[in-house]
PDB file of C-alpha atoms and ligand atoms in Angstrom:
ATOM      1  CA  MET A   1      65.195  58.038  76.299  1.00 73.00           C
ATOM      2  CA  SER A   2      65.062  56.588  72.833  1.00 95.00           C
ATOM      3  CA  LEU A   3      62.623  53.640  73.189  1.00 98.00           C
ATOM      4  CA  THR A   4      58.860  53.808  73.738  1.00 98.00           C
ATOM      5  CA  LEU A   5      56.774  50.662  74.108  1.00 98.00           C
ATOM      6  CA  SER A   6      53.067  50.824  73.303  1.00 98.00           C
ATOM      7  CA  PHE A   7      51.511  48.008  75.270  1.00 98.00           C
ATOM      8  CA  HIS A   8      49.078  46.871  77.931  1.00 98.00           C
ATOM      9  CA  PRO A   9      50.337  45.163  81.114  1.00 98.00           C
ATOM     10  CA  LEU A  10      47.705  42.387  80.959  1.00 98.00           C
ATOM     11  CA  SER A  11      48.510  41.490  77.354  1.00 98.00           C
ATOM     12  CA  SER A  12      50.441  38.252  77.020  1.00 98.00           C
ATOM     13  CA  PHE A  13      52.327  39.232  73.854  1.00 98.00           C
ATOM     14  CA  CYS A  14      53.283  42.524  75.536  1.00 98.00           C
ATOM     15  CA  GLN A  15      54.578  40.631  78.571  1.00 98.00           C
ATOM     16  CA  LYS A  16      56.793  38.627  76.228  1.00 98.00           C
ATOM     17  CA  VAL A  17      58.580  41.867  75.237  1.00 98.00           C
ATOM     18  CA  LEU A  18      58.547  43.286  78.783  1.00 98.00           C
ATOM     19  CA  ILE A  19      60.478  40.194  79.915  1.00 98.00           C
ATOM     20  CA  ALA A  20      63.124  40.890  77.250  1.00 98.00           C
ATOM     21  CA  LEU A  21      63.387  44.553  78.303  1.00 98.00           C
ATOM     22  CA  TYR A  22      63.540  43.710  82.026  1.00 98.00           C
ATOM     23  CA  GLU A  23      66.135  40.968  81.472  1.00 98.00           C
ATOM     24  CA  ASN A  24      68.617  43.588  80.321  1.00 98.00           C
ATOM     25  CA  ASP A  25      67.339  46.590  82.283  1.00 98.00           C
ATOM     26  CA  THR A  26      66.803  48.284  78.923  1.00 98.00           C
ATOM     27  CA  PRO A  27      65.452  51.800  79.545  1.00 98.00           C
ATOM     28  CA  PHE A  28      62.164  52.556  77.787  1.00 98.00           C
ATOM     29  CA  GLU A  29      59.170  54.792  78.099  1.00 98.00           C
ATOM     30  CA  PRO A  30      56.029  52.755  78.838  1.00 98.00           C
ATOM     31  CA  HIS A  31      52.979  53.887  76.887  1.00 98.00           C
ATOM     32  CA  ILE A  32      49.851  52.045  78.013  1.00 98.00           C
ATOM     33  CA  VAL A  33      47.242  51.661  75.272  1.00 98.00           C
ATOM     34  CA  ASP A  34      43.609  51.204  76.315  1.00 96.00           C
ATOM     35  CA  LEU A  35      41.869  49.548  73.380  1.00 94.00           C
ATOM     36  CA  MET A  36      38.493  50.074  75.119  1.00 93.00           C
ATOM     37  CA  ASP A  37      39.073  53.812  74.964  1.00 96.00           C
ATOM     38  CA  GLU A  38      38.266  55.272  71.550  1.00 97.00           C
ATOM     39  CA  ALA A  39      40.910  58.009  71.624  1.00 97.00           C
ATOM     40  CA  SER A  40      43.677  55.736  72.922  1.00 97.00           C
ATOM     41  CA  SER A  41      42.805  53.040  70.389  1.00 97.00           C
ATOM     42  CA  ALA A  42      42.623  55.523  67.483  1.00 98.00           C
ATOM     43  CA  ALA A  43      45.985  57.066  68.446  1.00 97.00           C
ATOM     44  CA  PHE A  44      47.571  53.602  68.594  1.00 98.00           C
ATOM     45  CA  LYS A  45      46.146  52.634  65.181  1.00 97.00           C
ATOM     46  CA  LYS A  46      47.856  55.693  63.707  1.00 97.00           C
ATOM     47  CA  ILE A  47      51.145  54.108  64.798  1.00 96.00           C
ATOM     48  CA  TRP A  48      50.187  50.564  63.728  1.00 97.00           C
ATOM     49  CA  PRO A  49      46.879  50.269  61.828  1.00 97.00           C
ATOM     50  CA  ILE A  50      46.696  46.513  62.541  1.00 97.00           C
ATOM     51  CA  GLY A  51      45.910  47.569  66.117  1.00 97.00           C
ATOM     52  CA  LYS A  52      47.744  44.741  67.895  1.00 98.00           C
ATOM     53  CA  PHE A  53      50.318  45.428  70.551  1.00 98.00           C
ATOM     54  CA  PRO A  54      53.188  45.496  71.524  1.00 98.00           C
ATOM     55  CA  VAL A  55      54.805  48.061  69.221  1.00 98.00           C
ATOM     56  CA  LEU A  56      58.221  49.574  69.878  1.00 98.00           C
ATOM     57  CA  ARG A  57      59.266  53.019  68.682  1.00 98.00           C
ATOM     58  CA  ASP A  58      62.951  53.839  68.539  1.00 98.00           C
ATOM     59  CA  GLU A  59      63.143  57.612  68.168  1.00 97.00           C
ATOM     60  CA  ALA A  60      66.950  57.633  67.865  1.00 96.00           C
ATOM     61  CA  LYS A  61      66.814  55.416  64.774  1.00 97.00           C
ATOM     62  CA  ALA A  62      63.385  56.643  63.574  1.00 97.00           C
ATOM     63  CA  ARG A  63      62.029  53.087  63.502  1.00 97.00           C
ATOM     64  CA  THR A  64      58.641  51.646  64.464  1.00 98.00           C
ATOM     65  CA  ILE A  65      58.766  47.915  65.191  1.00 98.00           C
ATOM     66  CA  PRO A  66      55.658  45.752  65.631  1.00 98.00           C
ATOM     67  CA  GLU A  67      55.488  41.990  66.414  1.00 98.00           C
ATOM     68  CA  SER A  68      56.875  40.674  69.686  1.00 98.00           C
ATOM     69  CA  SER A  69      59.519  38.380  68.150  1.00 98.00           C
ATOM     70  CA  ILE A  70      60.739  41.099  65.796  1.00 98.00           C
ATOM     71  CA  ILE A  71      60.935  43.567  68.692  1.00 98.00           C
ATOM     72  CA  ILE A  72      63.052  41.100  70.666  1.00 98.00           C
ATOM     73  CA  GLU A  73      65.285  40.525  67.635  1.00 98.00           C
ATOM     74  CA  TYR A  74      65.677  44.305  67.400  1.00 98.00           C
ATOM     75  CA  LEU A  75      66.520  44.656  71.091  1.00 98.00           C
ATOM     76  CA  ALA A  76      69.030  41.793  70.876  1.00 98.00           C
ATOM     77  CA  GLN A  77      70.747  43.486  67.921  1.00 97.00           C
ATOM     78  CA  HIS A  78      70.645  47.162  68.916  1.00 97.00           C
ATOM     79  CA  TYR A  79      70.323  47.131  72.721  1.00 97.00           C
ATOM     80  CA  PRO A  80      72.140  43.978  73.882  1.00 97.00           C
ATOM     81  CA  GLY A  81      72.686  43.293  77.575  1.00 97.00           C
ATOM     82  CA  ARG A  82      73.662  40.603  80.038  1.00 98.00           C
ATOM     83  CA  THR A  83      71.023  38.166  78.734  1.00 98.00           C
ATOM     84  CA  PRO A  84      71.741  37.384  75.065  1.00 96.00           C
ATOM     85  CA  LEU A  85      68.155  36.939  73.926  1.00 97.00           C
ATOM     86  CA  ILE A  86      69.304  35.349  70.646  1.00 98.00           C
ATOM     87  CA  PRO A  87      72.438  33.171  70.897  1.00 96.00           C
ATOM     88  CA  SER A  88      75.345  34.184  68.673  1.00 96.00           C
ATOM     89  CA  ASP A  89      75.847  30.625  67.386  1.00 97.00           C
ATOM     90  CA  ARG A  90      73.750  30.464  64.198  1.00 98.00           C
ATOM     91  CA  ASP A  91      72.425  26.956  64.722  1.00 98.00           C
ATOM     92  CA  PHE A  92      71.466  27.801  68.292  1.00 98.00           C
ATOM     93  CA  ALA A  93      69.884  31.037  67.093  1.00 98.00           C
ATOM     94  CA  ARG A  94      67.757  29.145  64.555  1.00 98.00           C
ATOM     95  CA  GLU A  95      66.636  26.677  67.224  1.00 98.00           C
ATOM     96  CA  THR A  96      65.761  29.580  69.529  1.00 98.00           C
ATOM     97  CA  ARG A  97      63.605  31.108  66.796  1.00 98.00           C
ATOM     98  CA  MET A  98      61.963  27.747  66.179  1.00 98.00           C
ATOM     99  CA  ARG A  99      60.986  27.439  69.857  1.00 98.00           C
ATOM    100  CA  ASP A 100      59.781  31.041  69.883  1.00 98.00           C
ATOM    101  CA  ARG A 101      57.537  30.160  66.913  1.00 98.00           C
ATOM    102  CA  PHE A 102      56.443  26.940  68.606  1.00 98.00           C
ATOM    103  CA  TYR A 103      55.277  28.721  71.771  1.00 98.00           C
ATOM    104  CA  ASP A 104      53.620  31.540  69.824  1.00 98.00           C
ATOM    105  CA  LEU A 105      51.812  29.374  67.301  1.00 98.00           C
ATOM    106  CA  HIS A 106      50.954  26.209  69.189  1.00 98.00           C
ATOM    107  CA  VAL A 107      50.450  27.462  72.750  1.00 98.00           C
ATOM    108  CA  HIS A 108      49.990  31.240  72.766  1.00 98.00           C
ATOM    109  CA  MET A 109      47.644  31.652  69.813  1.00 98.00           C
ATOM    110  CA  GLN A 110      45.625  28.572  70.772  1.00 98.00           C
ATOM    111  CA  MET A 111      45.200  30.008  74.274  1.00 98.00           C
ATOM    112  CA  GLN A 112      44.147  33.323  72.662  1.00 98.00           C
ATOM    113  CA  LYS A 113      41.527  31.459  70.632  1.00 98.00           C
ATOM    114  CA  VAL A 114      40.015  29.968  73.821  1.00 98.00           C
ATOM    115  CA  VAL A 115      40.087  33.288  75.698  1.00 97.00           C
ATOM    116  CA  GLY A 116      38.884  35.259  72.670  1.00 97.00           C
ATOM    117  CA  ASP A 117      35.881  32.976  72.361  1.00 98.00           C
ATOM    118  CA  ARG A 118      34.776  34.015  75.864  1.00 97.00           C
ATOM    119  CA  LEU A 119      34.686  37.630  74.686  1.00 95.00           C
ATOM    120  CA  ARG A 120      32.546  36.985  71.614  1.00 97.00           C
ATOM    121  CA  PRO A 121      28.959  38.279  71.477  1.00 96.00           C
ATOM    122  CA  ALA A 122      26.282  35.753  72.483  1.00 96.00           C
ATOM    123  CA  GLY A 123      25.481  33.394  69.627  1.00 97.00           C
ATOM    124  CA  GLN A 124      28.808  34.053  67.890  1.00 97.00           C
ATOM    125  CA  ASN A 125      30.876  31.408  69.695  1.00 97.00           C
ATOM    126  CA  ASP A 126      32.979  28.822  67.904  1.00 98.00           C
ATOM    127  CA  PRO A 127      32.960  25.610  70.015  1.00 98.00           C
ATOM    128  CA  TYR A 128      34.537  23.541  67.233  1.00 98.00           C
ATOM    129  CA  GLY A 129      37.415  26.019  66.882  1.00 98.00           C
ATOM    130  CA  VAL A 130      37.879  26.098  70.662  1.00 98.00           C
ATOM    131  CA  ALA A 131      38.022  22.280  70.812  1.00 98.00           C
ATOM    132  CA  GLN A 132      40.612  22.277  68.011  1.00 98.00           C
ATOM    133  CA  ALA A 133      42.678  24.904  69.871  1.00 98.00           C
ATOM    134  CA  LYS A 134      42.563  22.895  73.105  1.00 98.00           C
ATOM    135  CA  ALA A 135      43.571  19.690  71.316  1.00 98.00           C
ATOM    136  CA  LEU A 136      46.564  21.433  69.739  1.00 98.00           C
ATOM    137  CA  MET A 137      47.580  22.867  73.120  1.00 98.00           C
ATOM    138  CA  GLN A 138      47.449  19.365  74.615  1.00 98.00           C
ATOM    139  CA  THR A 139      49.740  18.081  71.869  1.00 98.00           C
ATOM    140  CA  ALA A 140      52.097  21.007  72.464  1.00 98.00           C
ATOM    141  CA  PHE A 141      52.097  20.394  76.242  1.00 98.00           C
ATOM    142  CA  GLY A 142      53.092  16.769  75.607  1.00 98.00           C
ATOM    143  CA  MET A 143      55.996  17.833  73.392  1.00 98.00           C
ATOM    144  CA  ILE A 144      57.165  20.488  75.877  1.00 98.00           C
ATOM    145  CA  ASP A 145      56.857  17.995  78.730  1.00 98.00           C
ATOM    146  CA  ALA A 146      59.189  15.545  76.983  1.00 98.00           C
ATOM    147  CA  GLU A 147      61.715  18.240  76.114  1.00 98.00           C
ATOM    148  CA  MET A 148      61.747  19.953  79.512  1.00 98.00           C
ATOM    149  CA  ALA A 149      62.525  16.681  81.314  1.00 98.00           C
ATOM    150  CA  THR A 150      66.219  17.465  80.764  1.00 97.00           C
ATOM    151  CA  ARG A 151      66.312  21.256  80.403  1.00 98.00           C
ATOM    152  CA  THR A 152      66.272  24.265  82.710  1.00 98.00           C
ATOM    153  CA  TRP A 153      65.201  26.794  80.076  1.00 98.00           C
ATOM    154  CA  ALA A 154      63.700  26.280  76.632  1.00 98.00           C
ATOM    155  CA  MET A 155      67.134  26.274  74.989  1.00 98.00           C
ATOM    156  CA  GLY A 156      68.956  24.471  77.804  1.00 97.00           C
ATOM    157  CA  ASP A 157      71.065  26.330  80.351  1.00 97.00           C
ATOM    158  CA  ALA A 158      70.697  29.864  78.997  1.00 97.00           C
ATOM    159  CA  PHE A 159      67.553  32.013  79.187  1.00 98.00           C
ATOM    160  CA  SER A 160      66.569  33.315  75.724  1.00 98.00           C
ATOM    161  CA  MET A 161      63.806  34.725  73.515  1.00 98.00           C
ATOM    162  CA  ALA A 162      62.208  31.262  73.587  1.00 98.00           C
ATOM    163  CA  ASP A 163      61.609  31.652  77.342  1.00 98.00           C
ATOM    164  CA  CYS A 164      60.220  35.156  76.809  1.00 98.00           C
ATOM    165  CA  ALA A 165      57.686  33.529  74.467  1.00 99.00           C
ATOM    166  CA  ALA A 166      57.000  30.572  76.754  1.00 98.00           C
ATOM    167  CA  ALA A 167      56.346  32.431  80.012  1.00 98.00           C
ATOM    168  CA  PRO A 168      53.171  34.421  79.257  1.00 98.00           C
ATOM    169  CA  ALA A 169      51.893  31.733  76.873  1.00 98.00           C
ATOM    170  CA  LEU A 170      52.093  29.087  79.628  1.00 98.00           C
ATOM    171  CA  TYR A 171      50.788  31.508  82.285  1.00 98.00           C
ATOM    172  CA  TYR A 172      47.521  32.102  80.463  1.00 98.00           C
ATOM    173  CA  ALA A 173      47.333  28.581  78.999  1.00 98.00           C
ATOM    174  CA  ASN A 174      47.456  27.263  82.565  1.00 98.00           C
ATOM    175  CA  LEU A 175      44.400  29.371  83.399  1.00 97.00           C
ATOM    176  CA  VAL A 176      42.322  27.968  80.548  1.00 96.00           C
ATOM    177  CA  MET A 177      43.683  24.392  80.549  1.00 97.00           C
ATOM    178  CA  PRO A 178      45.676  23.674  83.747  1.00 97.00           C
ATOM    179  CA  PHE A 179      48.694  21.435  83.198  1.00 98.00           C
ATOM    180  CA  SER A 180      50.103  20.915  86.703  1.00 95.00           C
ATOM    181  CA  GLU A 181      48.466  17.502  87.185  1.00 96.00           C
ATOM    182  CA  THR A 182      48.980  16.228  83.653  1.00 97.00           C
ATOM    183  CA  HIS A 183      52.382  17.580  82.600  1.00 98.00           C
ATOM    184  CA  ARG A 184      54.814  17.675  85.505  1.00 98.00           C
ATOM    185  CA  ASN A 185      57.835  18.874  83.504  1.00 98.00           C
ATOM    186  CA  VAL A 186      55.846  21.712  81.966  1.00 98.00           C
ATOM    187  CA  ALA A 187      54.674  22.642  85.471  1.00 98.00           C
ATOM    188  CA  ALA A 188      58.242  22.568  86.846  1.00 98.00           C
ATOM    189  CA  TYR A 189      59.465  24.735  83.935  1.00 98.00           C
ATOM    190  CA  PHE A 190      56.577  27.117  84.526  1.00 98.00           C
ATOM    191  CA  ASP A 191      57.519  27.371  88.224  1.00 98.00           C
ATOM    192  CA  ARG A 192      61.048  28.331  87.187  1.00 98.00           C
ATOM    193  CA  LEU A 193      59.675  30.969  84.817  1.00 98.00           C
ATOM    194  CA  MET A 194      57.473  32.386  87.585  1.00 98.00           C
ATOM    195  CA  THR A 195      60.516  32.947  89.798  1.00 98.00           C
ATOM    196  CA  ARG A 196      62.567  34.594  87.056  1.00 98.00           C
ATOM    197  CA  PRO A 197      62.642  38.275  88.183  1.00 98.00           C
ATOM    198  CA  SER A 198      61.839  39.674  84.719  1.00 98.00           C
ATOM    199  CA  PHE A 199      58.640  37.626  84.402  1.00 98.00           C
ATOM    200  CA  ALA A 200      57.695  37.948  88.086  1.00 98.00           C
ATOM    201  CA  ARG A 201      57.795  41.721  87.585  1.00 98.00           C
ATOM    202  CA  ALA A 202      55.583  41.568  84.475  1.00 98.00           C
ATOM    203  CA  VAL A 203      53.053  39.361  86.318  1.00 98.00           C
ATOM    204  CA  LYS A 204      53.008  41.758  89.288  1.00 98.00           C
ATOM    205  CA  GLU A 205      52.483  44.772  87.044  1.00 98.00           C
ATOM    206  CA  ALA A 206      49.510  43.031  85.405  1.00 98.00           C
ATOM    207  CA  GLU A 207      47.802  42.348  88.760  1.00 97.00           C
ATOM    208  CA  PRO A 208      45.816  45.629  88.919  1.00 97.00           C
ATOM    209  CA  TYR A 209      44.187  44.699  85.574  1.00 96.00           C
ATOM    210  CA  ARG A 210      43.535  41.028  86.368  1.00 94.00           C
ATOM    211  CA  ALA A 211      39.743  41.546  86.737  1.00 93.00           C
ATOM    212  CA  LEU A 212      39.644  42.300  82.992  1.00 93.00           C
ATOM    213  CA  PHE A 213      40.630  38.696  82.190  1.00 93.00           C
ATOM    214  CA  PRO A 214      37.495  36.798  81.106  1.00 93.00           C
ATOM    215  CA  THR A 215      36.823  33.717  83.259  1.00 86.00           C
TER     216      THR A 215
HETATM  217  N1  GSH B   1      51.803  38.367  66.473  1.00 70.26           N
HETATM  218  C1  GSH B   1      51.613  39.476  67.385  1.00 70.26           C
HETATM  219  C2  GSH B   1      50.365  39.219  68.232  1.00 70.26           C
HETATM  220  C3  GSH B   1      50.022  40.401  69.078  1.00 70.26           C
HETATM  221  C4  GSH B   1      48.659  40.251  69.737  1.00 70.26           C
HETATM  222  O1  GSH B   1      47.881  39.340  69.395  1.00 70.26           O
HETATM  223  N2  GSH B   1      48.380  41.145  70.661  1.00 70.26           N
HETATM  224  C5  GSH B   1      47.093  41.137  71.324  1.00 70.26           C
HETATM  225  C6  GSH B   1      47.260  41.285  72.836  1.00 70.26           C
HETATM  226  S1  GSH B   1      48.031  39.887  73.565  1.00 70.26           S
HETATM  227  C7  GSH B   1      46.281  42.330  70.863  1.00 70.26           C
HETATM  228  O2  GSH B   1      46.825  43.356  70.514  1.00 70.26           O
HETATM  229  N3  GSH B   1      44.966  42.199  70.866  1.00 70.26           N
HETATM  230  C8  GSH B   1      44.084  43.288  70.569  1.00 70.26           C
HETATM  231  C9  GSH B   1      43.195  43.018  69.414  1.00 70.26           C
HETATM  232  O3  GSH B   1      43.358  41.988  68.736  1.00 70.26           O
HETATM  233  O4  GSH B   1      42.305  43.849  69.182  1.00 70.26           O
HETATM  234  C10 GSH B   1      52.870  39.657  68.249  1.00 70.26           C
HETATM  235  O5  GSH B   1      53.620  38.683  68.417  1.00 70.26           O
HETATM  236  O6  GSH B   1      53.148  40.768  68.714  1.00 70.26           O
END
């Protein structure tokens, strides 16, 4: 087997890549990194000193690929399957990348800011930053709500990298700022994502670690 993914099942950015791998039944070796464990963390930082997962290693091509979007681009190019994660039409591809960025930057990272604040040492919290993050998420929810009124998936009829980005971002965003009562189209899209087998599998595999999520 050529591909190894360094990841953690509870990690939202790792789930984004797991969805892409599961969509196409791409074979890979799972390598769970425990950042709380000194040895596991140190070994991972030898691969990627930034210390953020997921990271993909392709032994056959001697390549190490960090960053969830870049990993999905790599999979789409070198290990394509039944779900074309990036459309071949160049305009469509650019729009897919834009939505991937949108979900990462304006939902996912804002959610991370809120969750990360819960993990900070006492006295080191950032309430102003958390309020800013929540306000940006609200704006993003409003934009997604308008767009998803007429779409099945983020790009329309076809599932793509943009949905890989949206699923875990919305899953955890819904835990910190529930949207089911306020944004019905976001909620309906999220329900569709939850029944997509690739994401349902990633959610199920994260269940044993769920107690680690800070409430
Ligand atoms: N831009 C990166 C973000 C990756 C990221 O933030 N990963 C988180 C887990 S969801 C992480 O590794 N956190 C550990 C840390 O920051 O120490 C990507 O898209 O892959």
